[in-house]
Short mmCIF file of C-alpha atoms in Angstrom, two decimals:
data_model
loop_
_atom_site.label_atom_id
_atom_site.label_comp_id
_atom_site.label_asym_id
_atom_site.label_seq_id
_atom_site.Cartn_x
_atom_site.Cartn_y
_atom_site.Cartn_z
CA UNK A 1 71.60 39.09 -115.81
CA UNK A 2 68.87 37.85 -113.19
CA UNK A 3 65.70 39.43 -111.56
CA UNK A 4 67.26 40.60 -108.51
CA UNK A 5 70.39 42.16 -110.63
CA UNK A 6 67.76 43.87 -112.97
CA UNK A 7 65.79 45.19 -109.97
CA UNK A 8 68.80 46.48 -107.98
CA UNK A 9 70.01 48.19 -111.07
CA UNK A 10 66.49 49.47 -112.09
CA UNK A 11 65.96 50.93 -108.25
CA UNK A 12 69.37 52.39 -107.77
CA UNK A 13 69.22 56.18 -108.13
CA UNK A 14 65.28 56.02 -108.38
CA UNK A 15 65.00 57.35 -105.16
CA UNK A 16 61.45 56.13 -104.91
CA UNK A 17 59.94 56.30 -101.60
CA UNK A 18 58.87 53.05 -100.05
CA UNK A 19 56.69 53.24 -96.77
CA UNK A 20 57.86 50.46 -94.09
CA UNK A 21 54.91 50.80 -91.26
CA UNK A 22 57.31 48.28 -89.08
CA UNK A 23 60.46 50.29 -89.46
CA UNK A 24 60.68 49.76 -85.47
CA UNK A 25 61.38 45.83 -86.01
CA UNK A 26 65.03 45.42 -86.26
CA UNK A 27 65.33 43.13 -89.70
CA UNK A 28 63.19 45.88 -90.94
CA UNK A 29 65.40 48.93 -89.51
CA UNK A 30 68.64 47.20 -90.89
CA UNK A 31 67.07 46.60 -94.44
CA UNK A 32 65.82 50.28 -94.16
CA UNK A 33 69.67 51.46 -93.51
CA UNK A 34 70.77 49.08 -96.71
CA UNK A 35 68.38 50.01 -99.08
CA UNK A 36 69.16 54.09 -98.08
CA UNK A 37 72.90 53.37 -98.05
CA UNK A 38 72.82 51.61 -101.73
CA UNK A 39 70.78 54.05 -102.64
CA UNK A 40 68.00 51.44 -103.91
CA UNK A 41 65.37 53.24 -102.15
CA UNK A 42 64.29 56.46 -99.83
CA UNK A 43 62.86 54.48 -96.70
CA UNK A 44 59.99 56.38 -95.02
CA UNK A 45 58.58 55.41 -91.64
CA UNK A 46 54.98 56.00 -91.00
CA UNK A 47 54.18 59.46 -91.34
CA UNK A 48 51.42 61.67 -89.20
CA UNK A 49 47.76 61.74 -90.45
CA UNK A 50 47.40 64.34 -93.38
CA UNK A 51 44.40 65.50 -95.12
CA UNK A 52 45.28 63.82 -98.17
CA UNK A 53 45.58 60.47 -96.31
CA UNK A 54 41.67 61.12 -95.23
CA UNK A 55 40.66 62.33 -98.83
CA UNK A 56 42.05 58.89 -100.01
CA UNK A 57 40.11 57.07 -97.63
CA UNK A 58 37.13 59.03 -98.43
CA UNK A 59 37.22 58.74 -102.24
CA UNK A 60 38.08 55.07 -102.23
CA UNK A 61 35.89 53.73 -99.39
CA UNK A 62 33.02 56.56 -99.25
CA UNK A 63 33.41 56.49 -95.72
CA UNK A 64 32.80 59.66 -93.46
CA UNK A 65 35.58 61.96 -92.33
CA UNK A 66 35.56 61.12 -89.04
CA UNK A 67 35.49 57.43 -89.62
CA UNK A 68 38.57 57.96 -91.87
CA UNK A 69 40.58 59.67 -88.94
CA UNK A 70 39.66 56.50 -86.77
CA UNK A 71 41.10 54.34 -89.29
CA UNK A 72 43.93 55.92 -90.35
CA UNK A 73 45.12 55.38 -86.27
CA UNK A 74 45.72 51.93 -87.34
CA UNK A 75 49.49 51.69 -88.33
CA UNK A 76 49.04 49.49 -91.53
CA UNK A 77 46.08 51.35 -92.80
CA UNK A 78 47.98 54.62 -92.92
CA UNK A 79 50.98 53.18 -94.47
CA UNK A 80 48.88 51.93 -97.22
CA UNK A 81 46.79 55.43 -97.03
CA UNK A 82 50.31 57.42 -97.77
CA UNK A 83 50.47 55.32 -100.82
CA UNK A 84 47.18 56.00 -102.30
CA UNK A 85 47.81 59.79 -101.08
CA UNK A 86 50.86 59.90 -103.38
CA UNK A 87 53.24 60.03 -100.02
CA UNK A 88 54.78 57.48 -100.81
CA UNK A 89 55.18 55.19 -104.07
CA UNK A 90 54.90 51.36 -102.79
CA UNK A 91 54.49 49.83 -99.16
CA UNK A 92 56.28 47.11 -98.04
CA UNK A 93 54.90 45.15 -94.53
CA UNK A 94 53.90 41.81 -93.06
CA UNK A 95 57.35 41.39 -91.08
CA UNK A 96 55.42 41.65 -87.81
CA UNK A 97 52.29 41.73 -89.01
CA UNK A 98 49.87 38.73 -90.68
CA UNK A 99 48.85 38.91 -94.30
CA UNK A 100 44.65 39.09 -93.73
CA UNK A 101 45.66 42.84 -92.05
CA UNK A 102 48.25 43.60 -94.98
CA UNK A 103 45.43 42.94 -97.23
CA UNK A 104 42.68 44.50 -95.26
CA UNK A 105 45.09 47.71 -95.26
CA UNK A 106 45.67 47.66 -98.79
CA UNK A 107 41.95 46.93 -99.80
CA UNK A 108 40.53 49.93 -97.53
CA UNK A 109 43.15 52.64 -98.49
CA UNK A 110 44.25 51.61 -102.12
CA UNK A 111 41.81 49.63 -103.20
CA UNK A 112 41.79 47.09 -106.18
CA UNK A 113 42.60 48.09 -109.86
CA UNK A 114 40.09 48.63 -112.63
CA UNK A 115 38.83 45.25 -113.72
CA UNK A 116 39.99 43.30 -110.44
CA UNK A 117 37.71 41.16 -108.39
CA UNK A 118 39.75 39.34 -106.53
CA UNK A 119 43.41 40.28 -104.87
CA UNK A 120 46.02 37.64 -105.00
CA UNK A 121 49.47 36.91 -104.09
CA UNK A 122 52.89 35.53 -105.84
CA UNK A 123 56.20 34.48 -104.87
CA UNK A 124 58.92 35.20 -107.44
CA UNK A 125 61.11 31.71 -107.07
CA UNK A 126 64.97 31.71 -107.86
CA UNK A 127 66.51 28.23 -108.62
CA UNK A 128 69.94 27.48 -108.11
CA UNK A 129 70.12 26.70 -111.73
CA UNK A 130 69.07 29.85 -112.93
CA UNK A 131 65.61 29.51 -113.41
CA UNK A 132 63.08 32.06 -112.61
CA UNK A 133 59.42 31.73 -111.79
CA UNK A 134 56.50 32.80 -110.49
CA UNK A 135 54.20 30.42 -107.98
CA UNK A 136 50.81 31.65 -107.10
CA UNK A 137 48.65 31.79 -104.92
CA UNK A 138 50.72 30.86 -102.14
CA UNK A 139 49.33 33.46 -99.57
CA UNK A 140 45.82 35.03 -99.69
CA UNK A 141 43.06 32.55 -101.49
CA UNK A 142 42.54 29.38 -99.43
CA UNK A 143 40.19 27.59 -102.14
CA UNK A 144 39.65 29.75 -105.09
CA UNK A 145 37.04 28.48 -107.26
CA UNK A 146 37.17 28.58 -111.06
CA UNK A 147 36.68 32.28 -111.72
CA UNK A 148 38.85 33.03 -108.76
CA UNK A 149 41.44 30.66 -110.36
CA UNK A 150 41.29 32.75 -113.70
CA UNK A 151 41.48 36.25 -111.79
CA UNK A 152 44.92 34.67 -110.42
CA UNK A 153 46.11 33.54 -113.57
CA UNK A 154 45.40 36.61 -114.96
CA UNK A 155 47.37 38.77 -112.62
CA UNK A 156 50.06 36.64 -112.33
CA UNK A 157 51.05 36.66 -116.07
CA UNK A 158 50.72 40.16 -115.76
CA UNK A 159 53.39 40.19 -112.84
CA UNK A 160 55.70 37.68 -114.90
CA UNK A 161 55.48 40.09 -117.82
CA UNK A 162 56.63 43.10 -115.46
CA UNK A 163 59.18 41.11 -113.72
CA UNK A 164 60.57 38.61 -116.10
CA UNK A 165 59.47 38.51 -119.73
CA UNK A 166 56.51 36.85 -121.63
CA UNK A 167 54.12 34.54 -119.27
CA UNK A 168 53.88 30.73 -120.27
CA UNK A 169 51.33 30.14 -117.69
CA UNK A 170 50.48 26.50 -116.61
CA UNK A 171 47.21 25.72 -114.56
CA UNK A 172 48.26 22.69 -112.37
CA UNK A 173 46.15 19.66 -110.80
CA UNK A 174 46.96 16.26 -109.92
CA UNK A 175 45.22 15.55 -113.68
CA UNK A 176 46.60 16.34 -117.16
CA UNK A 177 44.26 16.86 -119.71
CA UNK A 178 41.34 14.38 -119.60
CA UNK A 179 43.18 11.84 -117.69
CA UNK A 180 41.25 12.57 -114.59
CA UNK A 181 38.01 14.29 -112.82
CA UNK A 182 36.96 15.45 -109.79
CA UNK A 183 35.81 18.90 -108.19
CA UNK A 184 39.18 20.74 -108.16
CA UNK A 185 40.32 19.50 -111.71
CA UNK A 186 37.09 20.56 -113.20
CA UNK A 187 37.57 24.46 -111.25
CA UNK A 188 40.85 24.23 -112.82
CA UNK A 189 39.74 23.08 -116.47
CA UNK A 190 37.07 25.61 -116.28
CA UNK A 191 40.06 28.45 -115.50
CA UNK A 192 42.18 27.20 -118.35
CA UNK A 193 39.15 27.28 -120.72
CA UNK A 194 38.39 30.54 -119.83
CA UNK A 195 41.56 32.31 -119.94
CA UNK A 196 43.13 30.32 -122.74
CA UNK A 197 45.85 28.97 -120.43
CA UNK A 198 47.59 25.39 -120.58
CA UNK A 199 45.51 23.23 -117.80
CA UNK A 200 44.74 21.31 -116.11
CA UNK A 201 48.56 19.87 -116.39
CA UNK A 202 50.50 18.02 -113.77
CA UNK A 203 53.45 19.61 -112.58
CA UNK A 204 56.04 17.64 -114.31
CA UNK A 205 54.48 18.03 -117.71
CA UNK A 206 54.28 21.71 -117.24
CA UNK A 207 58.39 21.92 -116.54
CA UNK A 208 59.54 18.89 -118.18
CA UNK A 209 59.64 19.10 -121.99
CA UNK A 210 59.85 15.21 -122.30
CA UNK A 211 57.22 14.37 -120.46
CA UNK A 212 54.94 17.31 -122.04
CA UNK A 213 55.68 15.40 -125.27
CA UNK A 214 54.61 12.31 -123.91
CA UNK A 215 51.54 13.53 -122.67
CA UNK A 216 50.75 15.44 -125.80
CA UNK A 217 49.94 19.06 -123.68
CA UNK A 218 52.36 22.11 -123.48
CA UNK A 219 55.97 22.54 -123.99
CA UNK A 220 57.02 21.88 -120.83
CA UNK A 221 58.81 25.31 -120.41
CA UNK A 222 56.18 27.09 -118.13
CA UNK A 223 57.25 29.95 -115.86
CA UNK A 224 54.27 30.46 -114.21
CA UNK A 225 52.78 28.07 -112.11
CA UNK A 226 48.99 28.44 -110.81
CA UNK A 227 48.26 25.88 -107.67
CA UNK A 228 44.81 24.85 -107.24
CA UNK A 229 44.64 25.80 -103.85
CA UNK A 230 46.39 27.26 -101.06
CA UNK A 231 47.73 24.28 -99.72
CA UNK A 232 49.20 23.20 -102.99
CA UNK A 233 50.92 26.67 -103.20
CA UNK A 234 52.09 27.11 -100.01
CA UNK A 235 53.35 23.96 -99.71
CA UNK A 236 55.02 24.00 -102.96
CA UNK A 237 57.14 26.91 -102.65
CA UNK A 238 58.35 26.26 -99.24
CA UNK A 239 59.74 22.34 -100.47
CA UNK A 240 60.94 24.27 -103.28
CA UNK A 241 63.15 26.49 -100.38
CA UNK A 242 63.84 23.53 -98.38
CA UNK A 243 64.43 20.82 -100.64
CA UNK A 244 65.66 22.69 -104.13
CA UNK A 245 67.19 25.63 -102.55
CA UNK A 246 65.20 28.19 -104.16
CA UNK A 247 65.17 31.53 -103.06
CA UNK A 248 61.59 32.88 -102.47
CA UNK A 249 61.11 36.44 -102.86
CA UNK A 250 58.04 37.87 -101.58
CA UNK A 251 54.87 37.31 -101.27
CA UNK A 252 53.89 40.39 -103.56
CA UNK A 253 50.27 41.28 -103.38
CA UNK A 254 48.59 41.72 -106.96
CA UNK A 255 45.30 43.11 -108.23
CA UNK A 256 45.63 46.68 -105.93
CA UNK A 257 46.04 50.05 -107.59
CA UNK A 258 49.34 50.56 -106.41
CA UNK A 259 52.37 48.14 -105.24
CA UNK A 260 52.10 46.59 -101.62
CA UNK A 261 54.82 43.59 -100.81
CA UNK A 262 53.38 41.33 -98.03
CA UNK A 263 56.66 40.08 -96.40
CA UNK A 264 56.82 36.75 -94.69
CA UNK A 265 57.19 36.98 -90.83
CA UNK A 266 60.20 34.98 -91.49
CA UNK A 267 61.87 37.31 -93.50
CA UNK A 268 65.58 38.11 -93.39
CA UNK A 269 67.33 41.26 -93.99
CA UNK A 270 68.03 40.16 -97.23
CA UNK A 271 64.55 38.99 -98.06
CA UNK A 272 63.46 42.42 -97.10
CA UNK A 273 66.02 44.40 -99.24
CA UNK A 274 65.39 41.99 -102.30
CA UNK A 275 61.61 42.31 -101.80
CA UNK A 276 61.54 46.39 -101.94
CA UNK A 277 63.48 46.18 -104.70
CA UNK A 278 61.10 43.64 -106.70
CA UNK A 279 58.14 45.82 -105.80
CA UNK A 280 59.73 48.67 -107.12
CA UNK A 281 59.98 46.86 -110.22
CA UNK A 282 56.55 46.20 -110.39
CA UNK A 283 55.66 49.84 -109.64
CA UNK A 284 57.08 50.93 -112.63
#
């Protein structure tokens, strides 16, 4: 059973409440109707400002009540505050909003989980041959340093374990082991050393046992790929879609206290339904 089947099975009948601040957008509206009809979730529209939402902003950000009320006039922040206040279990947004705005809302109202210094994102990539993988970071951090790469890798490993099972993390580079050098290689090397994950390693060695054996690093069975930059990650996931026929589910934001899905603005109705189910799987 693949990740989507598992996510749908787990969600069905659970009556989880998911707030959709962009429910008026036609694709989102259709996806919400399907989610409700199939018993996958209870989609919630944007609610009225509540005292619980105000209290969540005051507690999480230390802002004054008057400022909190003004902030809650913004739909994405109010939706995130609904999650922080316990009025919703998760938030799905981004079909009509840029990633930066979704992250801002999650950061203001929900806040980062304990021990997390850097929010990041990941896609679940489902390939025609049945392989399921985590790609990170493909949507948020433009040029993470070694500390940032380490944080992305650790968060992505936890996300993989929640969705796919044991994480086999590869920190990708244009160099494998000690074969090359340069600022980006050294950043990947430092992050790999700090986390204990495999790297720096080229993509073919991370994925092909024969090449891994030849290069003497790893087993060639990675299921979590950590890219050295947003350039690399974003290009890679789109190439996987267009050339390999992979389904890209997400992106999902990670590192926050509660689940947040940042949809691609090109997301289809099917994408929104799938992303919601996976978001709920992360919430468990």
